[in-house]
Amino acid sequence: MENQKFSGKRILVTGGAGFIGSHVVDACIASGYDVVVVDNLSSGRTENINPAARFYQLDIRSDDLDAVFRQENPDFVNHHAAQISVPDSVRDPKFDADVNVIGFLNLMECAVRHGVKKTIFISSGGAIYGEADTYPTPETYPPQPLSPYAITKLIAEHYLQFYHHQYGMDYTVLRYANVYGPRQIPKGEAGVVAIFIENLLAGRPSVINAYPDEPRGMERDYCFVGDIARANILAMNSSNLVADVFNIGTGIATRTADLYDMIYHAHAAAGIDKRMNTDHDPALKHPPRNPARKGDLSRSCLDVAKAHAILGWNPSLSLNEGIRKTLA
Ligand SMILES: NC(=O)c1ccc[n+]([C@@H]2O[C@H](COP(=O)([O-])OP(=O)(O)OC[C@H]3O[C@@H](n4cnc5c(N)ncnc54)[C@H](O)[C@@H]3O)[C@@H](O)[C@H]2O)c1
């Protein structure tokens, strides 16, 4: 049973008011964990926070973080708070590093001072491998980060090795693919799913960002947030994992235009707005193209065999099922 080993243990989840973090909080509570959430609400929302969690509205860079650790004494840290946007990291690499490196170090120093046993760190398999020449890409592929966001995620992974070596703090890195599902905001890595859904619900046309040689857009590995939350529980419950890295995705690549078509057809089939006949609006049915944004990779798709073999994790939902669940 997943939830028996550490039942009753306390976990501090940063970013627990955000899209993915709030699903992880829900899964932790359902698995018997006592949950503390730290979030500055910069993009997170109080409505997302499970009422069974204790909430501290705080920046991870704040000196007050130590007092939260003193008060709560968590056994685990699960670190989801971050500057999450690749284009924003290109525009403002200093801010990206401030949150994703300095904020992370502030958190780790508190974790060490207060005897945290294990940290689950959320990295990005969708970003750190760069334009890999092996697809799907395994964890053993040498990272080639091509954006400040990817660089700071990889830096944090290196610091975790240091904290493990120096202080014996265990860690599991989860390198997510592109995550989508309920509560998603348009800004993050798989924000395109939320953007397409919001546009269709509002009857607004979308655009597809594409490199000139691939008009159907970029290839991404889309993973449903419920499956992601389950991977976090498995990683926390596996006490034999002391310093390990896992890709969490589906191993299936989907082009942006194909994703749009799936959402378009799921939306039409759901008959969400019967007044709107999307077939009559060519821009809704065949969205125009925009150039790719700075930092956008043309392809990313993760090999998840290791998570299957060691964590016993598998993605349970197909993209079509996940889209239908998200629309619902
Ligand atoms: N969405 C994806 O596809 C994806 C893919 C790979 C990795 N990730 C990683 O997953 C994590 C969660 O991303 P998300 O998509 O749920 O985004 P999100 O913006 O919904 O969640 C991030 C949360 O962190 C909080 N936060 C941001 N800066 C903070 C700070 N300085 N102090 C305290 N709280 C702060 C925000 O308010 C928000 O609640 C991030 O680390 C992100 O890099 C996401």
Coordinates of C-alpha atoms and ligand atoms in Angstrom, one line a residue:
M1 CA 0.0 0.0 0.0
E2 CA 1.3 3.4 -1.1
N3 CA 0.1 5.3 1.9
Q4 CA 1.1 3.1 4.9
K5 CA 4.8 3.4 5.2
F6 CA 5.0 7.1 6.1
S7 CA 1.4 7.6 7.3
G8 CA 1.3 10.4 9.8
K9 CA 4.6 12.1 8.6
R10 CA 4.7 15.8 8.0
I11 CA 5.5 17.3 4.6
L12 CA 6.1 20.9 3.7
V13 CA 5.0 21.6 0.1
T14 CA 6.2 24.8 -1.5
G15 CA 4.0 26.1 -4.3
G16 CA 1.1 24.1 -2.8
A17 CA -1.4 26.8 -3.9
G18 CA -0.3 26.4 -7.6
F19 CA -1.5 24.1 -10.3
I20 CA 0.6 21.0 -9.8
G21 CA 1.5 21.6 -6.1
S22 CA -2.1 21.8 -5.1
H23 CA -2.8 18.4 -6.7
V24 CA 0.2 17.0 -4.9
V25 CA -1.1 18.4 -1.6
D26 CA -4.5 16.7 -2.2
A27 CA -2.7 13.4 -2.9
C28 CA -0.6 13.7 0.2
I29 CA -3.6 14.4 2.4
A30 CA -5.4 11.5 0.8
S31 CA -2.4 9.3 1.6
G32 CA -2.3 10.3 5.3
Y33 CA 0.4 13.0 5.3
D34 CA 0.2 16.0 7.6
V35 CA 0.7 18.9 5.1
V36 CA 2.1 22.4 5.4
V37 CA 1.9 24.7 2.4
V38 CA 4.3 27.6 1.7
D39 CA 3.3 29.8 -1.2
N40 CA 3.6 33.5 -1.9
L41 CA 0.5 33.4 -4.1
S42 CA 2.3 35.0 -7.0
S43 CA 0.5 32.7 -9.4
G44 CA -1.1 30.3 -6.9
R45 CA -4.6 30.7 -5.5
T46 CA -6.1 30.2 -2.0
E47 CA -9.0 28.3 -3.6
N48 CA -6.6 25.6 -4.7
I49 CA -5.3 25.0 -1.2
N50 CA -6.8 21.9 0.5
P51 CA -8.5 23.1 3.7
A52 CA -6.8 20.2 5.6
A53 CA -3.4 21.8 5.0
R54 CA -1.8 24.5 7.1
F55 CA -1.0 27.5 4.9
Y56 CA 1.8 30.1 5.2
Q57 CA 1.7 32.9 2.7
L58 CA 5.4 33.4 2.3
D59 CA 8.1 33.8 -0.3
I60 CA 10.7 31.0 -0.3
R61 CA 13.4 33.7 -0.4
S62 CA 12.2 35.1 2.9
D63 CA 14.2 35.0 6.2
D64 CA 10.9 34.1 7.9
L65 CA 11.0 30.7 6.3
D66 CA 13.2 29.4 9.1
A67 CA 10.4 30.2 11.7
V68 CA 8.0 28.0 9.6
F69 CA 10.4 25.1 9.8
R70 CA 10.9 25.7 13.5
Q71 CA 7.2 25.7 14.1
E72 CA 6.3 22.8 11.8
N73 CA 9.4 20.6 11.9
P74 CA 8.6 18.7 8.6
D75 CA 10.0 15.3 7.8
F76 CA 9.9 16.0 4.0
V77 CA 10.1 19.0 1.7
N78 CA 8.4 18.8 -1.6
H79 CA 9.5 21.8 -3.7
H80 CA 7.1 23.0 -6.4
A81 CA 7.4 26.8 -6.0
A82 CA 9.4 28.3 -8.8
Q83 CA 9.7 30.9 -11.5
I84 CA 8.0 28.6 -14.1
S85 CA 8.1 30.4 -17.4
V86 CA 10.8 29.7 -20.0
P87 CA 10.2 32.9 -22.0
D88 CA 10.2 35.0 -18.7
S89 CA 13.5 33.4 -17.8
V90 CA 15.0 34.5 -21.1
R91 CA 13.7 38.1 -20.5
D92 CA 14.8 38.3 -16.9
P93 CA 17.4 35.6 -16.0
K94 CA 18.3 37.4 -12.8
F95 CA 14.8 37.1 -11.4
D96 CA 14.7 33.4 -12.5
A97 CA 17.9 32.7 -10.7
D98 CA 16.7 34.7 -7.6
V99 CA 13.7 32.5 -7.1
N100 CA 15.0 29.2 -8.6
V101 CA 18.5 29.2 -7.1
I102 CA 18.6 31.7 -4.2
G103 CA 15.1 30.8 -3.0
F104 CA 15.9 27.1 -3.4
L105 CA 19.1 27.5 -1.3
N106 CA 17.1 29.4 1.4
L107 CA 14.8 26.4 1.5
M108 CA 17.6 23.8 1.6
E109 CA 19.4 25.7 4.4
C110 CA 16.3 25.6 6.5
A111 CA 15.8 21.9 5.6
V112 CA 19.3 21.1 6.8
R113 CA 19.1 23.2 10.0
H114 CA 15.8 21.5 10.9
G115 CA 16.7 17.9 10.1
V116 CA 14.5 17.3 7.1
K117 CA 15.0 13.7 6.0
K118 CA 14.2 13.9 2.3
T119 CA 13.5 16.5 -0.4
I120 CA 11.4 15.9 -3.5
F121 CA 12.6 18.4 -6.0
I122 CA 10.7 19.3 -9.2
S123 CA 12.9 19.7 -12.2
S124 CA 11.9 19.8 -15.9
G125 CA 12.5 17.0 -18.3
G126 CA 10.8 19.2 -20.8
A127 CA 13.6 21.8 -20.6
I128 CA 16.9 20.5 -19.3
Y129 CA 17.8 18.0 -22.0
G130 CA 17.8 20.8 -24.6
E131 CA 17.5 19.7 -28.3
A132 CA 18.5 16.1 -27.5
D133 CA 19.3 13.6 -30.2
T134 CA 17.8 10.7 -28.4
Y135 CA 13.9 10.5 -28.2
P136 CA 12.3 9.6 -26.0
T137 CA 15.2 11.0 -23.8
P138 CA 16.3 8.9 -20.8
E139 CA 17.7 10.3 -17.5
T140 CA 21.2 9.2 -18.5
Y141 CA 21.2 11.7 -21.4
P142 CA 23.7 14.5 -20.6
P143 CA 21.6 17.7 -20.0
Q144 CA 22.1 20.6 -22.4
P145 CA 20.0 23.4 -20.8
L146 CA 19.2 26.1 -23.4
S147 CA 17.3 28.5 -21.3
P148 CA 17.9 30.2 -18.0
Y149 CA 15.0 28.3 -16.5
A150 CA 16.5 25.0 -17.6
I151 CA 19.9 26.1 -16.2
T152 CA 18.5 27.0 -12.8
K153 CA 16.6 23.7 -12.6
L154 CA 19.8 21.8 -13.3
I155 CA 21.8 23.9 -10.8
A156 CA 19.3 22.9 -8.1
E157 CA 19.8 19.2 -9.0
H158 CA 23.6 19.6 -8.5
Y159 CA 23.0 21.4 -5.1
L160 CA 20.9 18.4 -4.0
Q161 CA 23.9 16.1 -4.6
F162 CA 25.9 18.5 -2.4
Y163 CA 23.3 18.4 0.4
H164 CA 23.1 14.7 0.2
H165 CA 26.9 14.3 0.3
Q166 CA 27.5 16.9 2.9
Y167 CA 24.6 16.4 5.3
G168 CA 23.1 13.1 4.3
M169 CA 19.8 14.6 3.2
D170 CA 18.0 12.2 0.8
Y171 CA 16.4 13.5 -2.3
T172 CA 14.4 12.5 -5.3
V173 CA 14.3 14.6 -8.4
L174 CA 11.2 14.4 -10.6
R175 CA 11.9 15.7 -14.1
Y176 CA 8.4 16.4 -15.4
A177 CA 7.3 16.4 -19.0
N178 CA 4.6 19.0 -19.9
V179 CA 1.9 18.7 -17.3
Y180 CA -1.7 19.6 -17.9
G181 CA -5.1 19.3 -16.1
P182 CA -7.6 21.1 -13.9
R183 CA -6.4 24.4 -12.2
Q184 CA -3.7 25.0 -14.8
I185 CA -2.7 28.5 -15.5
P186 CA -1.6 29.5 -19.1
K187 CA 1.9 30.7 -18.1
G188 CA 3.9 27.5 -17.5
E189 CA 5.5 24.8 -19.6
A190 CA 2.3 23.1 -20.8
G191 CA 0.3 26.3 -20.5
V192 CA -0.7 25.8 -24.1
V193 CA -3.4 23.2 -23.0
A194 CA -5.0 25.8 -20.7
I195 CA -4.7 28.5 -23.3
F196 CA -6.4 26.4 -26.0
I197 CA -9.2 25.3 -23.7
E198 CA -9.8 28.9 -22.4
N199 CA -9.9 30.3 -25.9
L200 CA -12.3 27.6 -27.2
L201 CA -14.6 28.1 -24.2
A202 CA -14.6 31.9 -24.9
G203 CA -15.0 31.3 -28.7
R204 CA -11.6 33.1 -29.3
P205 CA -9.1 31.9 -31.9
S206 CA -5.8 30.5 -30.8
V207 CA -2.4 30.7 -32.5
I208 CA 0.1 27.9 -32.9
N209 CA 3.7 28.7 -32.3
A210 CA 5.8 26.9 -34.9
Y211 CA 9.3 26.9 -36.4
P212 CA 9.2 27.5 -40.2
D213 CA 10.3 23.9 -41.0
E214 CA 7.5 22.3 -38.9
P215 CA 4.2 24.1 -39.4
R216 CA 2.3 21.7 -37.2
G217 CA 4.3 23.1 -34.3
M218 CA 6.6 21.6 -31.7
E219 CA 6.6 18.1 -30.2
R220 CA 5.8 17.8 -26.5
D221 CA 5.2 15.0 -24.0
Y222 CA 1.9 15.8 -22.2
C223 CA 1.2 14.2 -18.9
F224 CA -2.0 14.5 -16.8
V225 CA -1.6 16.1 -13.4
G226 CA -3.3 13.3 -11.5
D227 CA -0.6 10.9 -12.7
I228 CA 2.1 13.4 -11.7
A229 CA 0.7 13.7 -8.2
R230 CA 0.8 9.9 -7.9
A231 CA 4.5 9.9 -8.9
N232 CA 5.2 12.3 -6.0
I233 CA 3.5 9.9 -3.5
L234 CA 5.5 7.0 -4.8
A235 CA 8.7 8.9 -4.6
M236 CA 8.0 10.0 -1.0
N237 CA 7.0 6.5 0.1
S238 CA 10.1 4.8 -1.3
S239 CA 12.5 5.0 1.6
N240 CA 15.1 3.1 -0.3
L241 CA 15.5 6.0 -2.8
V242 CA 18.2 8.2 -1.3
A243 CA 19.6 10.2 -4.2
D244 CA 17.8 9.5 -7.5
V245 CA 16.4 11.2 -10.6
F246 CA 13.3 10.2 -12.6
N247 CA 11.7 11.3 -15.7
I248 CA 7.9 11.6 -15.3
G249 CA 6.0 11.8 -18.6
T250 CA 4.3 9.5 -21.1
G251 CA 7.0 8.8 -23.7
I252 CA 4.5 9.9 -26.4
A253 CA 5.3 13.1 -28.4
T254 CA 2.4 15.2 -29.7
R255 CA 2.7 18.2 -32.1
T256 CA 1.0 21.5 -31.0
A257 CA -1.5 21.4 -33.9
D258 CA -2.5 17.8 -33.1
L259 CA -3.0 18.8 -29.5
Y260 CA -5.2 21.7 -30.7
D261 CA -7.3 19.3 -32.9
M262 CA -7.8 16.9 -30.0
I263 CA -9.0 19.8 -27.7
Y264 CA -11.1 21.2 -30.5
H265 CA -12.9 17.9 -31.1
A266 CA -13.2 17.1 -27.4
H267 CA -14.8 20.5 -26.9
A268 CA -17.1 20.1 -29.9
A269 CA -18.1 16.5 -28.7
A270 CA -18.8 17.8 -25.2
G271 CA -21.3 20.3 -26.7
I272 CA -20.1 22.8 -24.0
D273 CA -21.5 25.8 -25.8
K274 CA -24.2 24.7 -28.2
R275 CA -24.7 28.3 -29.4
M276 CA -21.2 28.4 -30.8
N277 CA -20.7 26.5 -34.0
T278 CA -17.0 26.3 -34.2
D279 CA -17.1 24.7 -37.6
H280 CA -18.2 28.1 -39.1
D281 CA -15.2 29.9 -37.8
P282 CA -12.1 28.9 -39.8
A283 CA -9.7 30.6 -37.3
L284 CA -11.2 28.4 -34.6
K285 CA -10.9 25.2 -36.7
H286 CA -7.6 26.0 -38.3
P287 CA -5.6 28.3 -36.0
P288 CA -3.0 30.6 -37.6
R289 CA 0.7 30.3 -36.9
N290 CA 3.1 32.5 -34.9
P291 CA 6.9 32.2 -34.9
A292 CA 8.3 30.0 -32.0
R293 CA 9.2 32.0 -28.9
K294 CA 12.8 32.5 -27.6
G295 CA 13.9 29.4 -25.7
D296 CA 11.3 27.1 -27.2
L297 CA 12.7 23.6 -28.0
S298 CA 11.4 22.0 -31.2
R299 CA 11.1 18.6 -29.6
S300 CA 10.9 17.1 -26.2
C301 CA 9.7 13.6 -25.1
L302 CA 10.8 11.6 -22.0
D303 CA 11.7 8.0 -21.6
V304 CA 10.0 6.9 -18.4
A305 CA 11.1 3.3 -18.2
K306 CA 13.1 4.0 -15.0
A307 CA 10.1 5.4 -13.2
H308 CA 8.1 2.3 -14.2
A309 CA 10.9 -0.1 -13.1
I310 CA 11.8 1.5 -9.8
L311 CA 8.8 3.5 -8.7
G312 CA 6.3 1.2 -10.2
W313 CA 4.8 4.3 -11.8
N314 CA 2.9 4.5 -15.1
P315 CA 0.9 7.3 -16.7
S316 CA -2.7 6.0 -16.5
L317 CA -4.5 8.5 -18.7
S318 CA -4.2 9.0 -22.5
L319 CA -4.0 12.5 -23.8
N320 CA -7.6 12.3 -25.1
E321 CA -8.9 11.1 -21.8
G322 CA -6.9 13.7 -19.9
I323 CA -8.2 16.5 -22.1
R324 CA -11.8 15.3 -21.6
K325 CA -11.3 15.2 -17.9
T326 CA -9.8 18.7 -17.9
L327 CA -12.6 20.1 -20.1
A328 CA -15.2 18.5 -17.7
Ligands
LIG1 N1 3.6 22.9 -15.7 C1 4.5 22.1 -16.3 O1 4.3 21.5 -17.4 C2 5.8 21.8 -15.6 C3 6.8 21.0 -16.2 C4 8.0 20.8 -15.6 C5 8.2 21.3 -14.4 N2 7.3 22.1 -13.7 C6 7.6 22.6 -12.4 O2 6.5 22.3 -11.5 C7 6.4 23.2 -10.5 C8 5.0 23.8 -10.4 O3 4.6 24.4 -11.6 P1 3.1 24.8 -12.0 O4 3.0 24.5 -13.4 O5 2.2 24.1 -11.0 O6 3.1 26.4 -11.8 P2 2.3 27.3 -10.8 O7 2.7 28.7 -11.1 O8 0.8 27.0 -10.8 O9 2.9 26.9 -9.4 C9 3.9 27.5 -8.8 C10 3.5 27.9 -7.4 O10 4.7 28.5 -6.7 C11 4.3 29.7 -6.1 N3 5.5 30.5 -6.1 C12 6.2 31.1 -7.1 N4 7.2 31.8 -6.7 C13 7.3 31.7 -5.3 C14 8.1 32.2 -4.3 N5 9.2 32.9 -4.6 N6 7.9 31.8 -3.0 C15 6.8 31.1 -2.7 N7 5.9 30.6 -3.6 C16 6.2 30.9 -4.9 C17 3.2 30.3 -7.0 O11 2.4 31.2 -6.3 C18 2.4 29.0 -7.4 O12 1.4 28.7 -6.4 C19 7.5 24.3 -10.9 O13 8.6 24.0 -10.1 C20 7.7 24.1 -12.3 O14 9.0 24.6 -12.7 C21 6.1 22.4 -14.3

